Amino acid sequence: MRAGELAAVRGRLEEFASEVFAPLVRRDWLEKGQLYLRGLLLDGRRKSMQPMAERLGVDHQRLQQFMTSSTWPVDQVRARLAWRAVAVVRPQVWVVDDTGFPKDGKASPGVARQYSGTLGKVGNCQIGVSVHAASDTASCPLSWRLFLPAAWDAPEAAGRRAACRIPESEHHRPKWQLALDMLDELSGIGLRPAVLVADTGYGANADFRHGLEERALAYVLQVKGEMTAHGEEAAPRQPACSGLGPRPLPRYRTRPVSLREHVLAAGRHRGRAVTWRKGSKAAMSSHFVLLRVRLAGRRPKPAPDGTIPLVWLIAQWPEGEAGPVKYWISNLPADFPAKDLVRLAKSRWRIEHDYRELKTALGLDHFEGRSFTGWHRHVTLVTAAHLFLTEQRICPKAPARA
């Protein structure tokens, strides 16, 4: 926003800040929180603390102290933001994703040489895992976690951990586990998704899928065609009992085959054309084959009678292709409409829009502090700025007096 545009919505911004920053009981915390929020919203090439302070006409030490050493309750602010975001966005799905923050050097918390989708390759970066509320028209982050690679738990990393003020309770956890932790945190404040969506980095992980099932969460997850499954008609058989030891559990005797093989065997003619949303130039549509399968793999979780539950297999098979190009699985009910399954599977596109705005307009990846807590505070306040802009787009009102 230009200075004039920000002044035009000053009243609305102050009202927004007073609500989401209500847990900041000290007056100086509230003032600094509002300053930081204004700094993120104001136009500028960099949204790190010193350039923002210069644009705001304040000493950058005020922002630095607020972000790194004060004790304001970031968790409570994040909870209020999440509740407000759900009310504004009215999400059809929640989306789990992650994004990279390219870095120079080794001093930033969690930085390592690791794969980043942002870079499209292995590079020196941090990785942030996020959960977003999304509808067809809007989306907003609900929570964030900084991924700590295993190297940050090694004894030789003790100095870096201390310099970054990483709490003793924080250690390496897989990205899928961070996602489940955030879902549990959000559930603890009364927020649960109608359906959860994620890409193959999460969908291909059996532990993540089991975690969602244990939490009774519906999902539509992108997976790889190499994942194996039994057909819909496959049934477990009871092995003969030798009379010694416990009775053996029923097991599947048929060989599971890849999801790709299931779809190829069914044939493209089993599918249908589906339009899932209107694009900027034309309707988004393609050809999809939908089947019911029983996932196999290394860690299937059968019922007591040995039966593996049926799930949806959704395969996109465009015209002119020799086979499917994308795959999703879903534990939604057998009578769930095919068009809605495809629409949910394709709903991740909103999150790429989020990341683009969060980074290019609001400085999500501009934080230069070395504090683990400071990183989480920065992304929380960037989320607040993003939610404020989202509200302006969804619920425009006459500008308040400057």
Coordinates of C-alpha atoms in Angstrom, one line a residue:
M1 CA 0.0 0.0 0.0
R2 CA 1.1 3.6 -0.7
A3 CA 1.1 5.9 2.3
G4 CA -2.1 7.6 1.1
E5 CA -3.9 4.3 0.7
L6 CA -2.8 3.2 4.2
A7 CA -4.0 6.5 5.6
A8 CA -7.4 6.0 4.0
V9 CA -8.0 2.8 5.8
R10 CA -6.4 3.8 9.1
G11 CA -9.6 3.5 11.1
R12 CA -10.2 0.0 9.8
L13 CA -6.6 -1.0 10.4
E14 CA -6.7 0.3 14.0
E15 CA -10.0 -1.6 14.6
F16 CA -8.5 -4.8 13.1
A17 CA -5.3 -4.5 15.2
S18 CA -7.1 -3.8 18.5
E19 CA -9.1 -7.0 18.0
V20 CA -6.3 -9.4 16.9
F21 CA -3.7 -7.9 19.2
A22 CA -6.1 -7.9 22.2
P23 CA -3.7 -10.4 24.1
L24 CA -1.0 -7.7 24.0
V25 CA -2.0 -6.3 27.4
R26 CA 0.9 -3.9 27.6
R27 CA 0.4 -0.6 25.8
D28 CA 4.0 -0.6 24.3
W29 CA 3.4 -4.1 22.9
L30 CA 0.2 -3.0 21.2
E31 CA 1.9 0.1 19.8
K32 CA 4.8 -1.9 18.4
G33 CA 2.6 -4.5 17.0
Q34 CA 0.6 -1.9 15.1
L35 CA 3.9 -0.3 13.9
Y36 CA 5.1 -3.6 12.6
L37 CA 1.8 -4.2 10.9
R38 CA 1.9 -0.8 9.2
G39 CA 5.5 -1.4 8.1
L40 CA 4.5 -4.7 6.4
L41 CA 1.6 -3.0 4.6
L42 CA 3.5 0.0 3.4
D43 CA 5.1 -0.3 0.0
G44 CA 8.9 -0.9 0.1
R45 CA 11.4 -3.2 -1.5
R46 CA 12.5 -4.8 1.8
K47 CA 10.2 -5.6 4.8
S48 CA 13.0 -6.4 7.2
M49 CA 13.1 -4.3 10.4
Q50 CA 15.6 -1.6 9.6
P51 CA 14.0 -0.5 6.2
M52 CA 10.5 -0.7 7.7
A53 CA 11.6 1.5 10.6
E54 CA 13.1 4.1 8.2
R55 CA 9.8 4.3 6.3
L56 CA 7.9 4.6 9.5
G57 CA 10.2 7.2 10.9
V58 CA 11.0 5.3 14.1
D59 CA 14.2 3.7 15.7
H60 CA 14.5 0.2 14.4
Q61 CA 15.5 -1.0 17.9
R62 CA 11.9 -0.6 18.9
L63 CA 10.9 -3.2 16.4
Q64 CA 13.9 -5.4 17.1
Q65 CA 13.2 -5.6 20.8
F66 CA 9.5 -6.4 20.1
M67 CA 10.4 -9.2 17.8
T68 CA 13.3 -10.9 19.5
S69 CA 13.4 -10.3 23.3
S70 CA 10.0 -9.2 24.5
T71 CA 7.6 -11.8 25.9
W72 CA 4.3 -11.0 24.2
P73 CA 2.1 -14.1 23.7
V74 CA 2.4 -14.9 20.0
D75 CA 0.4 -18.1 20.4
Q76 CA -2.7 -16.2 21.6
V77 CA -2.4 -13.7 18.7
R78 CA -2.1 -16.6 16.2
A79 CA -5.2 -18.2 17.7
R80 CA -7.2 -15.0 17.3
L81 CA -6.0 -14.6 13.7
A82 CA -7.0 -18.2 12.9
W83 CA -10.5 -17.8 14.2
R84 CA -10.9 -14.5 12.3
A85 CA -9.5 -16.0 9.1
V86 CA -11.9 -18.9 9.2
A87 CA -14.8 -16.5 9.7
V88 CA -13.7 -14.3 6.8
V89 CA -12.6 -17.0 4.3
R90 CA -15.4 -19.5 5.1
P91 CA -13.1 -22.3 3.9
Q92 CA -14.2 -25.4 2.0
V93 CA -10.8 -27.0 2.7
W94 CA -7.7 -26.6 4.7
V95 CA -4.4 -27.0 2.9
V96 CA -1.1 -28.2 4.3
D97 CA 2.0 -27.0 2.4
D98 CA 5.5 -25.7 2.8
T99 CA 7.7 -23.1 1.3
G100 CA 11.4 -22.2 1.1
F101 CA 13.2 -19.1 2.4
P102 CA 16.6 -18.8 0.6
K103 CA 19.4 -17.7 2.9
D104 CA 23.1 -16.8 2.8
G105 CA 25.3 -18.3 5.5
K106 CA 24.5 -20.7 8.4
A107 CA 23.3 -18.4 11.2
S108 CA 19.6 -18.3 10.6
P109 CA 17.6 -20.9 12.6
G110 CA 16.8 -24.0 10.7
V111 CA 19.0 -23.1 7.7
A112 CA 20.6 -26.0 5.8
R113 CA 21.2 -27.2 2.3
Q114 CA 17.8 -28.9 1.5
Y115 CA 15.3 -29.2 -1.3
S116 CA 13.1 -26.2 -1.7
G117 CA 10.1 -26.0 -4.1
T118 CA 10.7 -22.2 -4.2
L119 CA 14.2 -22.8 -5.7
G120 CA 13.2 -25.9 -7.6
K121 CA 16.4 -27.6 -6.3
V122 CA 18.6 -28.2 -3.3
G123 CA 19.8 -24.9 -1.9
N124 CA 20.8 -23.1 1.3
C125 CA 17.4 -22.2 2.9
Q126 CA 14.9 -22.4 5.7
I127 CA 11.6 -24.3 5.2
G128 CA 8.4 -23.1 6.7
V129 CA 5.4 -25.5 7.0
S130 CA 2.0 -23.9 7.0
V131 CA -1.7 -24.7 7.3
H132 CA -4.1 -22.5 5.2
A133 CA -7.9 -22.0 5.1
A134 CA -9.1 -21.8 1.5
S135 CA -12.2 -21.3 -0.5
D136 CA -12.7 -20.7 -4.2
T137 CA -12.4 -17.0 -3.7
A138 CA -10.0 -16.5 -0.8
S139 CA -7.4 -18.1 1.5
C140 CA -5.2 -17.2 4.4
P141 CA -2.6 -19.0 6.6
L142 CA -3.8 -20.3 10.0
S143 CA -0.5 -21.4 11.5
W144 CA 3.2 -21.8 10.8
R145 CA 6.1 -23.9 12.0
L146 CA 9.8 -23.6 11.1
F147 CA 11.3 -27.0 10.1
L148 CA 14.5 -27.9 11.9
P149 CA 16.7 -30.3 9.9
A150 CA 18.3 -33.2 11.8
A151 CA 21.7 -31.5 11.6
W152 CA 20.4 -28.9 14.1
D153 CA 20.1 -31.6 16.7
A154 CA 23.7 -32.7 16.4
P155 CA 26.1 -31.9 19.3
E156 CA 28.2 -29.6 17.0
A157 CA 25.0 -27.5 16.4
A158 CA 24.8 -26.5 20.1
G159 CA 26.4 -23.1 19.6
R160 CA 24.1 -22.3 16.7
R161 CA 21.0 -23.4 18.7
A162 CA 22.0 -21.1 21.6
A163 CA 22.7 -18.2 19.3
C164 CA 19.2 -18.6 17.7
R165 CA 17.6 -19.1 21.1
I166 CA 16.0 -22.4 20.0
P167 CA 14.1 -23.8 23.0
E168 CA 15.3 -27.1 24.5
S169 CA 11.8 -28.6 23.6
E170 CA 12.3 -27.9 19.9
H171 CA 14.0 -30.6 17.9
H172 CA 13.9 -32.1 14.4
R173 CA 10.5 -33.4 13.5
P174 CA 9.4 -34.4 10.0
K175 CA 7.3 -31.8 8.1
W176 CA 4.3 -34.1 8.2
Q177 CA 4.6 -34.2 12.0
L178 CA 4.7 -30.4 12.2
A179 CA 1.6 -30.3 10.1
L180 CA -0.2 -32.7 12.5
D181 CA 1.0 -30.7 15.5
M182 CA -0.6 -27.5 14.0
L183 CA -3.8 -29.4 13.3
D184 CA -3.8 -30.5 16.9
E185 CA -3.1 -26.9 18.1
L186 CA -6.0 -25.6 16.0
S187 CA -8.3 -28.4 17.2
G188 CA -7.4 -27.3 20.7
I189 CA -8.9 -23.9 20.1
G190 CA -12.0 -25.4 18.4
L191 CA -11.1 -25.3 14.7
R192 CA -11.2 -28.4 12.5
P193 CA -11.2 -28.6 8.7
A194 CA -14.1 -30.0 6.7
V195 CA -11.5 -31.6 4.4
L196 CA -7.7 -31.5 4.4
V197 CA -5.7 -31.2 1.1
A198 CA -2.0 -31.6 0.6
D199 CA 0.5 -32.4 -2.2
T200 CA 2.6 -35.6 -2.7
G201 CA 5.2 -34.6 -0.1
Y202 CA 2.5 -35.3 2.5
G203 CA 0.0 -37.6 0.7
A204 CA 2.6 -40.2 -0.1
N205 CA 3.5 -40.5 3.6
A206 CA 1.6 -43.3 5.3
D207 CA 2.3 -41.9 8.8
F208 CA 0.7 -38.6 7.8
R209 CA -2.4 -40.4 6.4
H210 CA -2.7 -42.5 9.5
G211 CA -2.4 -39.4 11.6
L212 CA -5.3 -37.8 9.8
E213 CA -7.4 -41.0 10.1
E214 CA -6.7 -41.3 13.8
R215 CA -8.0 -37.7 14.1
A216 CA -11.1 -38.6 12.1
L217 CA -10.2 -36.0 9.4
A218 CA -11.4 -36.2 5.8
Y219 CA -8.7 -35.7 3.2
V220 CA -8.0 -35.5 -0.5
L221 CA -4.2 -36.0 -0.9
Q222 CA -2.1 -35.9 -4.0
V223 CA 0.1 -39.1 -4.4
K224 CA 2.4 -40.8 -6.8
G225 CA 1.3 -43.3 -9.4
E226 CA 3.8 -45.8 -8.0
M227 CA 1.8 -46.2 -4.8
T228 CA 0.3 -49.7 -4.6
A229 CA -3.2 -50.8 -3.9
H230 CA -5.6 -53.8 -4.1
G231 CA -8.7 -53.6 -6.2
E232 CA -12.1 -52.9 -4.9
E233 CA -13.2 -56.6 -5.0
A234 CA -10.1 -57.9 -3.3
A235 CA -10.8 -59.6 0.0
P236 CA -8.6 -61.0 2.8
R237 CA -8.4 -64.8 3.4
Q238 CA -8.1 -66.6 6.7
P239 CA -4.9 -68.7 6.7
A240 CA -5.2 -72.2 8.1
C241 CA -4.6 -72.5 11.8
S242 CA -1.9 -75.1 12.7
G243 CA -3.3 -75.4 16.2
L244 CA -0.2 -73.8 17.8
G245 CA 0.0 -70.3 19.0
P246 CA -2.5 -67.5 18.3
R247 CA -4.9 -67.7 15.3
P248 CA -3.3 -65.9 12.3
L249 CA -4.9 -62.7 11.1
P250 CA -6.7 -62.6 7.8
R251 CA -4.5 -61.4 4.9
Y252 CA -4.7 -60.4 1.3
R253 CA -3.3 -63.1 -1.1
T254 CA -3.6 -61.0 -4.2
R255 CA -0.6 -59.0 -5.3
P256 CA -1.2 -55.2 -5.0
V257 CA -0.4 -53.2 -8.1
S258 CA 0.4 -49.5 -8.7
L259 CA -2.3 -46.9 -8.9
R260 CA -1.2 -46.3 -12.5
E261 CA -1.8 -49.9 -13.3
H262 CA -5.2 -49.8 -11.8
V263 CA -6.2 -46.8 -13.9
L264 CA -4.7 -48.2 -17.1
A265 CA -6.5 -51.5 -16.6
A266 CA -9.8 -49.6 -16.1
G267 CA -9.2 -47.6 -19.3
R268 CA -9.8 -43.9 -20.1
H269 CA -13.3 -44.7 -21.2
R270 CA -14.2 -45.3 -17.5
G271 CA -13.7 -41.6 -16.8
R272 CA -15.5 -38.4 -17.5
A273 CA -14.8 -34.8 -18.3
V274 CA -15.0 -32.6 -15.2
T275 CA -14.8 -28.8 -14.9
W276 CA -13.7 -27.7 -11.4
R277 CA -13.5 -23.9 -11.6
K278 CA -13.5 -20.9 -13.8
G279 CA -10.1 -19.7 -14.8
S280 CA -9.1 -16.1 -15.7
K281 CA -9.5 -17.0 -19.4
A282 CA -11.6 -20.1 -19.6
A283 CA -13.2 -22.9 -17.5
M284 CA -10.6 -25.3 -16.0
S285 CA -11.5 -28.8 -17.1
S286 CA -9.9 -32.2 -17.9
H287 CA -10.7 -35.9 -18.0
F288 CA -10.7 -37.9 -14.8
V289 CA -11.0 -41.6 -14.0
L290 CA -12.3 -42.4 -10.5
L291 CA -12.0 -45.8 -8.9
R292 CA -12.3 -47.4 -5.5
V293 CA -9.2 -49.1 -4.2
R294 CA -7.6 -50.5 -1.0
L295 CA -4.2 -49.0 -0.3
A296 CA -1.4 -51.5 0.3
G297 CA 2.2 -50.3 0.8
R298 CA 4.4 -51.0 3.8
R299 CA 2.0 -49.9 6.6
P300 CA -1.7 -50.4 5.7
K301 CA -4.0 -50.3 8.7
P302 CA -6.6 -53.1 8.3
A303 CA -9.7 -53.5 10.3
P304 CA -9.8 -56.4 12.9
D305 CA -11.2 -58.7 10.2
G306 CA -8.2 -57.9 8.0
T307 CA -10.1 -55.7 5.6
I308 CA -8.3 -52.6 4.3
P309 CA -10.8 -49.7 3.9
L310 CA -11.8 -48.5 0.5
V311 CA -10.6 -45.1 -0.6
W312 CA -11.2 -43.0 -3.7
L313 CA -8.5 -43.0 -6.4
I314 CA -8.8 -39.9 -8.6
A315 CA -6.6 -39.9 -11.7
Q316 CA -6.3 -37.0 -14.2
W317 CA -5.9 -38.4 -17.7
P318 CA -6.0 -35.6 -20.3
E319 CA -6.8 -36.1 -23.9
G320 CA -3.7 -37.1 -26.0
E321 CA -1.8 -38.6 -23.0
A322 CA -0.8 -42.2 -22.9
G323 CA -1.7 -42.5 -19.3
P324 CA -2.7 -40.5 -16.2
V325 CA -0.6 -37.5 -15.3
K326 CA -1.7 -36.9 -11.7
Y327 CA -3.2 -39.0 -8.9
W328 CA -5.1 -38.3 -5.6
I329 CA -6.6 -40.4 -2.9
S330 CA -9.5 -39.6 -0.6
N331 CA -11.2 -41.1 2.4
L332 CA -14.5 -39.2 1.6
P333 CA -17.6 -41.3 1.5
A334 CA -18.4 -43.6 -1.5
D335 CA -21.4 -41.5 -2.5
F336 CA -19.4 -38.2 -2.6
P337 CA -20.0 -36.5 -6.0
A338 CA -17.1 -37.0 -8.5
K339 CA -17.2 -33.3 -9.5
D340 CA -16.7 -32.3 -5.9
L341 CA -13.9 -34.7 -5.4
V342 CA -12.0 -33.2 -8.4
R343 CA -12.8 -29.6 -7.2
L344 CA -11.3 -30.4 -3.8
A345 CA -8.3 -32.2 -5.3
K346 CA -7.6 -29.1 -7.4
S347 CA -8.0 -26.5 -4.5
R348 CA -4.3 -26.2 -3.7
W349 CA -3.9 -23.5 -6.4
R350 CA -5.1 -20.8 -3.9
I351 CA -2.1 -21.5 -1.7
E352 CA 0.4 -20.6 -4.4
H353 CA -1.4 -17.3 -4.6
D354 CA -1.0 -16.9 -0.9
Y355 CA 2.7 -17.6 -0.9
R356 CA 3.2 -15.2 -3.9
E357 CA 1.4 -12.3 -2.1
L358 CA 3.0 -13.1 1.3
K359 CA 6.5 -12.9 -0.2
T360 CA 6.3 -10.3 -2.9
A361 CA 4.0 -7.8 -1.2
L362 CA 4.4 -8.5 2.6
G363 CA 7.9 -9.6 3.1
L364 CA 7.3 -13.1 4.4
D365 CA 10.9 -14.1 3.5
H366 CA 12.5 -10.8 4.4
F367 CA 13.1 -11.6 8.1
E368 CA 16.8 -11.1 8.9
G369 CA 16.7 -11.9 12.6
R370 CA 18.6 -14.9 14.1
S371 CA 15.9 -15.8 16.6
F372 CA 13.7 -18.9 16.4
T373 CA 10.9 -17.1 18.3
G374 CA 11.5 -14.0 16.1
W375 CA 10.9 -16.0 13.0
H376 CA 7.5 -17.3 14.3
R377 CA 6.5 -13.8 15.4
H378 CA 7.4 -12.4 12.0
V379 CA 5.4 -14.9 10.0
T380 CA 2.5 -14.4 12.4
L381 CA 2.4 -10.7 11.8
V382 CA 2.8 -11.2 8.1
T383 CA -0.3 -13.4 8.3
A384 CA -2.1 -10.6 10.1
A385 CA -1.2 -8.2 7.3
H386 CA -2.4 -10.7 4.7
L387 CA -5.7 -11.3 6.6
F388 CA -6.3 -7.5 6.7
L389 CA -5.8 -7.2 3.0
T390 CA -8.0 -10.3 2.4
E391 CA -10.8 -8.6 4.4
Q392 CA -10.5 -5.4 2.4
R393 CA -11.0 -7.4 -0.8
I394 CA -13.9 -9.5 0.5
C395 CA -15.7 -6.9 2.6
P396 CA -14.9 -3.5 1.1
K397 CA -16.4 -0.6 3.0
A398 CA -16.2 3.2 2.7
P399 CA -12.7 4.3 3.8
A400 CA -12.5 5.5 7.3
R401 CA -11.4 9.1 8.0
A402 CA -7.6 9.5 8.2

